[in-house]
C-alpha positions as a Markdown table, in Angstrom:
| # | Residue | x | y | z |
|---|---|---|---|---|
| 1 | Unk | 0.1 | -0.2 | 0.0 |
| 2 | Unk | 1.1 | 3.5 | -0.4 |
| 3 | Unk | 1.4 | 5.8 | 2.1 |
| 4 | Unk | 2.1 | 9.9 | 2.0 |
| 5 | Unk | 3.7 | 12.1 | 4.5 |
| 6 | Unk | 3.9 | 15.7 | 4.2 |
| 7 | Unk | 7.4 | 17.4 | 5.1 |
| 8 | Unk | 8.3 | 20.1 | 6.9 |
| 9 | Unk | 9.1 | 21.7 | 3.6 |
| 10 | Unk | 5.7 | 21.7 | 2.4 |
| 11 | Unk | 6.6 | 18.9 | -0.3 |
| 12 | Unk | 4.9 | 15.3 | 0.1 |
| 13 | Unk | 6.9 | 12.0 | 0.3 |
| 14 | Unk | 5.2 | 9.0 | -1.4 |
| 15 | Unk | 6.4 | 5.3 | -0.1 |
| 16 | Unk | 5.1 | 2.1 | -1.9 |
| 17 | Unk | 5.9 | -1.4 | -0.3 |
| 18 | Unk | 4.2 | -4.2 | -2.5 |
| 19 | Unk | 5.3 | -7.7 | -2.8 |
| 20 | Unk | 8.9 | -6.9 | -1.1 |
| 21 | Unk | 9.4 | -4.1 | -3.2 |
| 22 | Unk | 10.1 | -0.6 | -1.9 |
| 23 | Unk | 10.1 | 2.7 | -3.7 |
| 24 | Unk | 9.9 | 6.5 | -2.4 |
| 25 | Unk | 9.9 | 9.8 | -4.2 |
| 26 | Unk | 9.0 | 13.4 | -3.1 |
| 27 | Unk | 6.9 | 15.8 | -4.8 |
| 28 | Unk | 5.7 | 19.3 | -4.6 |
| 29 | Unk | 1.8 | 18.3 | -4.7 |
| 30 | Unk | 0.2 | 15.5 | -3.2 |
| 31 | Unk | -1.9 | 14.6 | -6.4 |
| 32 | Unk | 1.6 | 14.1 | -8.1 |
| 33 | Unk | 2.6 | 12.0 | -5.5 |
| 34 | Unk | -0.6 | 10.0 | -5.7 |
| 35 | Unk | -0.3 | 9.6 | -9.3 |
| 36 | Unk | 3.4 | 8.2 | -9.2 |
| 37 | Unk | 2.3 | 5.8 | -6.6 |
| 38 | Unk | -0.5 | 4.4 | -8.6 |
| 39 | Unk | 1.7 | 3.8 | -11.1 |
| 40 | Unk | 4.4 | 2.2 | -9.2 |
| 41 | Unk | 1.8 | -0.1 | -7.6 |
| 42 | Unk | 0.5 | -1.2 | -11.0 |
| 43 | Unk | 4.1 | -1.8 | -11.9 |
| 44 | Unk | 4.5 | -4.0 | -9.1 |
| 45 | Unk | 1.6 | -6.0 | -9.9 |
| 46 | Unk | 2.5 | -6.3 | -13.5 |
| 47 | Unk | 6.2 | -7.9 | -12.1 |
| 48 | Unk | 4.6 | -10.1 | -9.9 |
| 49 | Unk | 2.1 | -11.4 | -12.7 |
| 50 | Unk | 4.9 | -11.8 | -15.6 |
| 51 | Unk | 8.3 | -11.4 | -14.0 |
| 52 | Unk | 8.7 | -8.4 | -16.2 |
| 53 | Unk | 8.0 | -4.7 | -15.4 |
| 54 | Unk | 6.0 | -2.7 | -18.0 |
| 55 | Unk | 7.5 | -0.3 | -20.3 |
| 56 | Unk | 7.9 | 3.1 | -18.8 |
| 57 | Unk | 5.8 | 5.9 | -20.2 |
| 58 | Unk | 8.0 | 8.2 | -22.2 |
| 59 | Unk | 10.5 | 5.6 | -23.2 |
| 60 | Unk | 11.2 | 5.4 | -26.7 |
| 61 | Unk | 12.6 | 2.7 | -29.3 |
| 62 | Unk | 15.5 | 5.2 | -29.7 |
| 63 | Unk | 16.3 | 4.9 | -25.7 |
| 64 | Unk | 16.2 | 1.1 | -26.1 |
| 65 | Unk | 18.5 | 1.3 | -29.1 |
| 66 | Unk | 20.9 | 3.5 | -27.3 |
| 67 | Unk | 21.0 | 1.7 | -24.3 |
| 68 | Unk | 21.6 | -1.6 | -26.1 |
| 69 | Unk | 24.8 | 0.4 | -27.7 |
| 70 | Unk | 26.1 | 1.2 | -24.3 |
| 71 | Unk | 26.0 | -1.8 | -22.9 |
| 72 | Unk | 26.8 | -4.8 | -26.0 |
| 73 | Unk | 29.6 | -4.7 | -28.1 |
| 74 | Unk | 28.5 | -2.7 | -31.4 |
| 75 | Unk | 31.3 | -4.4 | -33.7 |
| 76 | Unk | 32.2 | -3.0 | -37.1 |
| 77 | Unk | 31.1 | -0.4 | -39.2 |
| 78 | Unk | 28.2 | -2.2 | -40.7 |
| 79 | Unk | 26.7 | -3.2 | -37.1 |
| 80 | Unk | 27.3 | 0.6 | -36.1 |
| 81 | Unk | 25.4 | 1.8 | -39.4 |
| 82 | Unk | 22.3 | -0.4 | -39.0 |
| 83 | Unk | 22.1 | 0.7 | -35.5 |
| 84 | Unk | 21.9 | 4.4 | -36.9 |
| 85 | Unk | 19.3 | 3.7 | -39.4 |
| 86 | Unk | 17.2 | 1.8 | -37.2 |
| 87 | Unk | 17.3 | 4.8 | -34.6 |
| 88 | Unk | 16.7 | 7.1 | -37.5 |
| 89 | Unk | 13.6 | 5.1 | -38.8 |
| 90 | Unk | 12.0 | 3.6 | -35.6 |
| 91 | Unk | 13.4 | 5.9 | -32.8 |
| 92 | Unk | 10.4 | 7.8 | -32.5 |
| 93 | Unk | 8.0 | 5.3 | -32.0 |
| 94 | Unk | 6.8 | 5.0 | -28.2 |
| 95 | Unk | 8.4 | 1.3 | -27.1 |
| 96 | Unk | 5.3 | 0.2 | -25.3 |
| 97 | Unk | 3.2 | 0.9 | -28.6 |
| 98 | Unk | 6.0 | -0.9 | -31.2 |
| 99 | Unk | 4.0 | -3.5 | -33.3 |
| 100 | Unk | 4.0 | -5.2 | -36.4 |
| 101 | Unk | 2.4 | -2.3 | -38.4 |
| 102 | Unk | 5.5 | -0.2 | -37.6 |
| 103 | Unk | 7.8 | -2.9 | -38.7 |
| 104 | Unk | 5.4 | -3.2 | -42.1 |
| 105 | Unk | 6.1 | 0.3 | -42.7 |
| 106 | Unk | 9.8 | 0.0 | -41.8 |
| 107 | Unk | 10.2 | -2.8 | -44.3 |
| 108 | Unk | 8.1 | -1.0 | -46.9 |
| 109 | Unk | 10.6 | 2.0 | -46.7 |
| 110 | Unk | 13.5 | 0.1 | -46.7 |
| 111 | Unk | 12.3 | -1.6 | -50.1 |
| 112 | Unk | 11.3 | 1.6 | -51.5 |
| 113 | Unk | 15.2 | 2.8 | -50.5 |
| 114 | Unk | 16.4 | -0.1 | -52.7 |
| 115 | Unk | 17.6 | -2.2 | -49.9 |
| 116 | Unk | 17.4 | -6.2 | -50.7 |
| 117 | Unk | 15.8 | -8.6 | -48.9 |
| 118 | Unk | 18.7 | -10.1 | -47.4 |
| 119 | Unk | 19.9 | -6.6 | -45.9 |
| 120 | Unk | 16.3 | -6.1 | -44.8 |
| 121 | Unk | 16.4 | -9.7 | -43.1 |
| 122 | Unk | 19.7 | -8.7 | -41.2 |
| 123 | Unk | 18.4 | -5.5 | -39.9 |
| 124 | Unk | 15.5 | -7.2 | -38.4 |
| 125 | Unk | 17.8 | -9.5 | -36.9 |
| 126 | Unk | 19.9 | -6.9 | -35.5 |
| 127 | Unk | 16.3 | -5.3 | -33.9 |
| 128 | Unk | 15.2 | -8.7 | -32.5 |
| 129 | Unk | 18.5 | -9.0 | -30.5 |
| 130 | Unk | 17.9 | -5.2 | -29.2 |
| 131 | Unk | 14.4 | -6.3 | -28.2 |
| 132 | Unk | 15.8 | -9.6 | -26.6 |
| 133 | Unk | 18.4 | -7.4 | -24.8 |
| 134 | Unk | 15.5 | -4.9 | -23.5 |
| 135 | Unk | 13.5 | -7.9 | -22.3 |
| 136 | Unk | 16.0 | -10.1 | -20.6 |
| 137 | Unk | 18.9 | -7.3 | -19.4 |
| 138 | Unk | 16.2 | -4.8 | -18.7 |
| 139 | Unk | 13.5 | -6.9 | -17.7 |
| 140 | Unk | 11.1 | -5.2 | -19.9 |
| 141 | Unk | 8.1 | -6.6 | -20.9 |
| 142 | Unk | 8.9 | -6.8 | -24.7 |
| 143 | Unk | 7.5 | -8.5 | -27.4 |
| 144 | Unk | 10.6 | -10.2 | -28.8 |
| 145 | Unk | 9.2 | -12.5 | -31.6 |
| 146 | Unk | 8.0 | -9.3 | -33.3 |
| 147 | Unk | 11.2 | -8.8 | -35.5 |
| 148 | Unk | 11.4 | -12.5 | -36.0 |
| 149 | Unk | 7.7 | -12.6 | -37.5 |
| 150 | Unk | 8.3 | -9.7 | -39.2 |
| 151 | Unk | 11.4 | -11.5 | -40.8 |
| 152 | Unk | 9.3 | -14.5 | -41.9 |
| 153 | Unk | 6.8 | -12.0 | -43.2 |
| 154 | Unk | 9.2 | -11.4 | -46.1 |
| 155 | Unk | 8.7 | -14.5 | -47.6 |
| 156 | Unk | 5.2 | -14.1 | -47.9 |
| 157 | Unk | 5.9 | -11.1 | -49.7 |
| 158 | Unk | 8.1 | -12.8 | -52.1 |
| 159 | Unk | 11.3 | -10.7 | -50.7 |
| 160 | Unk | 14.2 | -13.1 | -50.8 |
| 161 | Unk | 16.0 | -13.3 | -47.7 |
| 162 | Unk | 19.1 | -15.4 | -48.7 |
| 163 | Unk | 22.2 | -14.3 | -50.9 |
| 164 | Unk | 22.8 | -16.0 | -54.0 |
| 165 | Unk | 25.7 | -18.0 | -53.5 |
| 166 | Unk | 28.5 | -16.9 | -55.8 |
| 167 | Unk | 30.2 | -19.7 | -57.7 |
| 168 | Unk | 32.9 | -16.9 | -59.5 |
| 169 | Unk | 36.4 | -18.1 | -59.5 |
| 170 | Unk | 39.2 | -16.4 | -61.5 |
| 171 | Unk | 40.4 | -18.1 | -64.5 |
| 172 | Unk | 44.3 | -19.0 | -65.2 |
| 173 | Unk | 44.0 | -16.1 | -67.9 |
| 174 | Unk | 42.4 | -13.5 | -65.6 |
| 175 | Unk | 45.1 | -14.3 | -62.7 |
| 176 | Unk | 47.7 | -14.0 | -65.5 |
| 177 | Unk | 46.4 | -10.7 | -66.4 |
| 178 | Unk | 46.3 | -9.3 | -63.2 |
| 179 | Unk | 49.8 | -10.4 | -62.1 |
| 180 | Unk | 51.2 | -9.0 | -65.0 |
| 181 | Unk | 49.4 | -5.8 | -64.3 |
| 182 | Unk | 50.9 | -5.3 | -60.9 |
| 183 | Unk | 54.3 | -6.6 | -62.1 |
| 184 | Unk | 54.6 | -3.7 | -64.7 |
| 185 | Unk | 53.0 | -0.9 | -62.5 |
| 186 | Unk | 56.0 | 0.9 | -60.7 |
| 187 | Unk | 53.3 | 2.9 | -58.7 |
| 188 | Unk | 51.5 | -0.1 | -57.2 |
| 189 | Unk | 52.6 | 0.6 | -53.5 |
| 190 | Unk | 51.0 | -2.7 | -52.1 |
| 191 | Unk | 52.4 | -5.9 | -53.7 |
| 192 | Unk | 49.4 | -7.2 | -54.9 |
| 193 | Unk | 50.7 | -9.9 | -56.7 |
| 194 | Unk | 52.1 | -11.5 | -53.5 |
| 195 | Unk | 49.1 | -11.0 | -51.3 |
| 196 | Unk | 47.0 | -12.5 | -54.1 |
| 197 | Unk | 49.6 | -15.4 | -54.4 |
| 198 | Unk | 49.3 | -15.8 | -50.3 |
| 199 | Unk | 45.5 | -16.2 | -50.7 |
| 200 | Unk | 45.7 | -18.7 | -53.6 |
| 201 | Unk | 47.8 | -20.7 | -51.1 |
| 202 | Unk | 46.1 | -20.6 | -48.1 |
| 203 | Unk | 42.6 | -19.7 | -48.9 |
| 204 | Unk | 42.5 | -16.7 | -46.2 |
| 205 | Unk | 40.3 | -13.8 | -46.1 |
| 206 | Unk | 42.1 | -10.5 | -47.0 |
| 207 | Unk | 41.1 | -9.5 | -43.3 |
| 208 | Unk | 43.1 | -12.6 | -42.1 |
| 209 | Unk | 46.0 | -12.3 | -44.4 |
| 210 | Unk | 46.3 | -8.3 | -43.5 |
| 211 | Unk | 46.3 | -9.1 | -39.6 |
| 212 | Unk | 49.0 | -11.9 | -39.3 |
| 213 | Unk | 51.4 | -11.3 | -36.6 |
| 214 | Unk | 55.2 | -12.2 | -37.0 |
| 215 | Unk | 55.0 | -13.6 | -33.3 |
| 216 | Unk | 52.4 | -15.9 | -34.4 |
| 217 | Unk | 54.2 | -17.6 | -36.9 |
| 218 | Unk | 56.0 | -20.8 | -35.8 |
| 219 | Unk | 59.0 | -21.1 | -38.0 |
| 220 | Unk | 59.8 | -24.5 | -36.6 |
| 221 | Unk | 56.2 | -26.0 | -37.2 |
| 222 | Unk | 55.5 | -23.7 | -40.2 |
| 223 | Unk | 52.2 | -22.8 | -38.9 |
| 224 | Unk | 50.4 | -19.5 | -38.0 |
| 225 | Unk | 47.8 | -18.5 | -35.6 |
| 226 | Unk | 44.7 | -16.7 | -37.1 |
| 227 | Unk | 43.4 | -14.5 | -34.5 |
| 228 | Unk | 39.8 | -14.2 | -33.7 |
| 229 | Unk | 38.8 | -15.9 | -37.0 |
| 230 | Unk | 35.5 | -15.2 | -38.3 |
| 231 | Unk | 32.8 | -17.6 | -37.0 |
| 232 | Unk | 28.8 | -17.0 | -37.3 |
| 233 | Unk | 28.5 | -17.5 | -33.5 |
| 234 | Unk | 31.7 | -16.6 | -31.3 |
| 235 | Unk | 34.5 | -14.3 | -33.3 |
| 236 | Unk | 36.1 | -13.1 | -30.3 |
| 237 | Unk | 38.7 | -15.7 | -29.0 |
| 238 | Unk | 38.4 | -18.2 | -31.8 |
| 239 | Unk | 42.0 | -18.4 | -32.6 |
| 240 | Unk | 43.1 | -21.2 | -35.0 |
| 241 | Unk | 46.6 | -22.6 | -35.6 |
| 242 | Unk | 46.8 | -23.3 | -39.3 |
| 243 | Unk | 49.5 | -25.0 | -41.5 |
| 244 | Unk | 51.4 | -23.2 | -44.2 |
| 245 | Unk | 51.7 | -25.1 | -47.2 |
| 246 | Unk | 55.2 | -24.9 | -49.2 |
| 247 | Unk | 53.8 | -22.4 | -51.5 |
| 248 | Unk | 52.7 | -20.0 | -48.9 |
| 249 | Unk | 55.7 | -20.6 | -46.4 |
| 250 | Unk | 57.9 | -19.5 | -49.1 |
| 251 | Unk | 56.0 | -16.2 | -49.1 |
| 252 | Unk | 55.9 | -15.8 | -45.5 |
| 253 | Unk | 59.7 | -16.8 | -45.2 |
| 254 | Unk | 60.8 | -13.8 | -47.3 |
| 255 | Unk | 58.5 | -11.5 | -45.3 |
| 256 | Unk | 60.4 | -12.7 | -42.1 |
| 257 | Unk | 63.5 | -11.5 | -43.7 |
| 258 | Unk | 62.4 | -7.9 | -44.2 |
| 259 | Unk | 60.8 | -7.6 | -40.5 |
| 260 | Unk | 61.0 | -9.1 | -37.0 |
| 261 | Unk | 58.1 | -7.6 | -35.4 |
| 262 | Unk | 54.5 | -6.4 | -36.3 |
| 263 | Unk | 52.4 | -7.8 | -39.2 |
| 264 | Unk | 53.8 | -9.9 | -41.9 |
| 265 | Unk | 51.6 | -8.0 | -44.4 |
| 266 | Unk | 51.4 | -4.5 | -42.9 |
| 267 | Unk | 48.6 | -3.1 | -45.3 |
| 268 | Unk | 45.1 | -2.4 | -44.5 |
| 269 | Unk | 42.5 | -4.9 | -45.8 |
| 270 | Unk | 40.0 | -2.1 | -47.1 |
| 271 | Unk | 43.5 | -0.6 | -49.5 |
| 272 | Unk | 43.9 | -4.4 | -50.7 |
| 273 | Unk | 40.1 | -4.8 | -51.5 |
| 274 | Unk | 40.2 | -1.4 | -53.4 |
| 275 | Unk | 43.6 | -1.9 | -55.3 |
| 276 | Unk | 42.2 | -5.5 | -56.6 |
| 277 | Unk | 39.0 | -4.0 | -57.9 |
| 278 | Unk | 40.9 | -1.1 | -59.5 |
| 279 | Unk | 43.2 | -3.5 | -61.3 |
| 280 | Unk | 39.8 | -5.6 | -62.5 |
| 281 | Unk | 38.1 | -2.4 | -63.7 |
| 282 | Unk | 41.2 | -1.4 | -65.7 |
| 283 | Unk | 41.5 | -4.8 | -67.2 |
| 284 | Unk | 37.9 | -5.1 | -68.0 |
| 285 | Unk | 37.7 | -8.1 | -65.6 |
| 286 | Unk | 34.1 | -8.2 | -64.6 |
| 287 | Unk | 32.4 | -9.6 | -61.5 |
| 288 | Unk | 35.5 | -10.7 | -59.5 |
| 289 | Unk | 36.4 | -9.9 | -56.0 |
| 290 | Unk | 39.4 | -10.7 | -53.9 |
| 291 | Unk | 37.3 | -12.7 | -52.0 |
| 292 | Unk | 36.7 | -15.0 | -55.1 |
| 293 | Unk | 40.3 | -16.4 | -54.5 |
| 294 | Unk | 39.0 | -18.2 | -51.3 |
| 295 | Unk | 36.6 | -20.1 | -53.4 |
| 296 | Unk | 39.3 | -21.1 | -55.9 |
| 297 | Unk | 42.1 | -21.8 | -53.3 |
| 298 | Unk | 39.5 | -24.4 | -51.5 |
| 299 | Unk | 38.7 | -26.1 | -54.6 |
| 300 | Unk | 42.5 | -26.3 | -55.8 |
| 301 | Unk | 43.2 | -27.7 | -52.1 |
| 302 | Unk | 40.6 | -30.6 | -52.8 |
| 303 | Unk | 42.2 | -30.8 | -56.1 |
| 304 | Unk | 45.4 | -31.6 | -54.6 |
| 305 | Unk | 43.7 | -34.7 | -52.7 |
| 306 | Unk | 43.4 | -33.0 | -49.2 |
| 307 | Unk | 40.4 | -34.3 | -47.2 |
| 308 | Unk | 37.4 | -32.4 | -45.9 |
| 309 | Unk | 39.0 | -32.4 | -42.5 |
| 310 | Unk | 42.3 | -31.2 | -43.6 |
| 311 | Unk | 40.8 | -28.6 | -45.8 |
| 312 | Unk | 38.4 | -27.4 | -43.0 |
| 313 | Unk | 41.4 | -26.7 | -41.0 |
| 314 | Unk | 42.7 | -24.3 | -43.4 |
| 315 | Unk | 39.5 | -22.3 | -44.3 |
| 316 | Unk | 38.3 | -22.5 | -40.6 |
| 317 | Unk | 34.8 | -24.0 | -41.5 |
| 318 | Unk | 33.1 | -26.0 | -38.9 |
| 319 | Unk | 30.7 | -27.7 | -41.2 |
| 320 | Unk | 30.5 | -29.6 | -44.4 |
| 321 | Unk | 27.6 | -27.4 | -45.0 |
| 322 | Unk | 29.7 | -24.1 | -44.6 |
| 323 | Unk | 32.5 | -25.3 | -46.5 |
| 324 | Unk | 30.6 | -26.9 | -49.8 |
| 325 | Unk | 29.8 | -23.1 | -50.8 |
| 326 | Unk | 33.0 | -22.6 | -51.5 |
| 327 | Unk | 33.9 | -25.8 | -53.2 |
| 328 | Unk | 33.3 | -25.6 | -57.2 |
| 329 | Unk | 34.3 | -29.3 | -58.1 |
| 330 | Unk | 33.6 | -29.9 | -61.7 |
| 331 | Unk | 33.1 | -33.2 | -63.8 |
| 332 | Unk | 36.7 | -33.1 | -65.2 |
| 333 | Unk | 38.0 | -32.4 | -61.6 |
| 334 | Unk | 36.8 | -35.9 | -60.8 |
| 335 | Unk | 37.9 | -37.4 | -63.7 |
| 336 | Unk | 41.5 | -36.2 | -63.1 |
| 337 | Unk | 41.5 | -37.4 | -59.6 |
| 338 | Unk | 40.6 | -40.8 | -60.6 |
| 339 | Unk | 43.2 | -40.6 | -63.1 |
| 340 | Unk | 45.7 | -39.7 | -60.6 |
| 341 | Unk | 44.7 | -42.4 | -58.2 |
| 342 | Unk | 44.2 | -45.3 | -60.4 |
| 343 | Unk | 45.7 | -44.3 | -63.8 |
| 344 | Unk | 42.5 | -44.8 | -65.3 |
| 345 | Unk | 41.2 | -42.7 | -67.9 |
| 346 | Unk | 37.5 | -41.8 | -68.5 |
| 347 | Unk | 35.8 | -44.3 | -70.7 |
| 348 | Unk | 38.5 | -47.0 | -70.3 |
| 349 | Unk | 37.4 | -50.5 | -70.1 |
């Protein structure tokens, strides 16, 4: 029950004791104290019934998003940009009134702006994570399934939520063009030919290549530690030790002669990507990305006879489902493998 005490100053103190909860506040007018006490009593009843408190009056979606940003790791630029966009598009909505119509309008606006289904699905997943944080960390009674249901509705709207898997690999002729271009370009500061050769020899991502530390190279075992390797569930602390095959080791060994500390390849991954794209544009090589080297490298690792576990150790994939999208085995590859193993040509009796 609430009790109200008039203080010597003329103000009113409201005290609420309910279900083991105690709250007090001081007000200039008694009716303000009574109004506050009523809200606190309703809140206490709600907590007892559901285990969560009702969303406070005046609390907006922007307040929830900002609270999430302060407490949780906001990651890289993509996550930060998504955070800013959600705040801009949904921030003014009172949190206690957020519903499926708001998310319908949000999706309509994103589609009209040219965002694809994969991007919108990622936006909704991020918003869903924020709602879950608000419910389980701040103990607010929030509809955590709201974003999940909106994401499922994308399929009913014929919006594709899965990206088309790429099967683009550089051809030998394209690689020859690129290597010749960098070899003949005296203005090229980043040793792109070396970095691409290393990518083809290891199947590493460009971020991984540019973050390798010299102290993580084991000369005796010819291995390297890739720190915080990309993982769908847990990147932080996901350190993996991988072998450096002969072609890759030859490149690293040369780099170790130039410096003893720091990174093996002291270049920004974004600059490497830009240089690669610029070269492809100049040479009129269409729809080729640095990441496509990883596809070719993975396929080549299988072609030389490595097993799935051995290739997965190099690429960092945890399951065959993750790995197979990087494997572009052709019928000719199967014939070649059979010939290497048995000496039998296709069609031979």
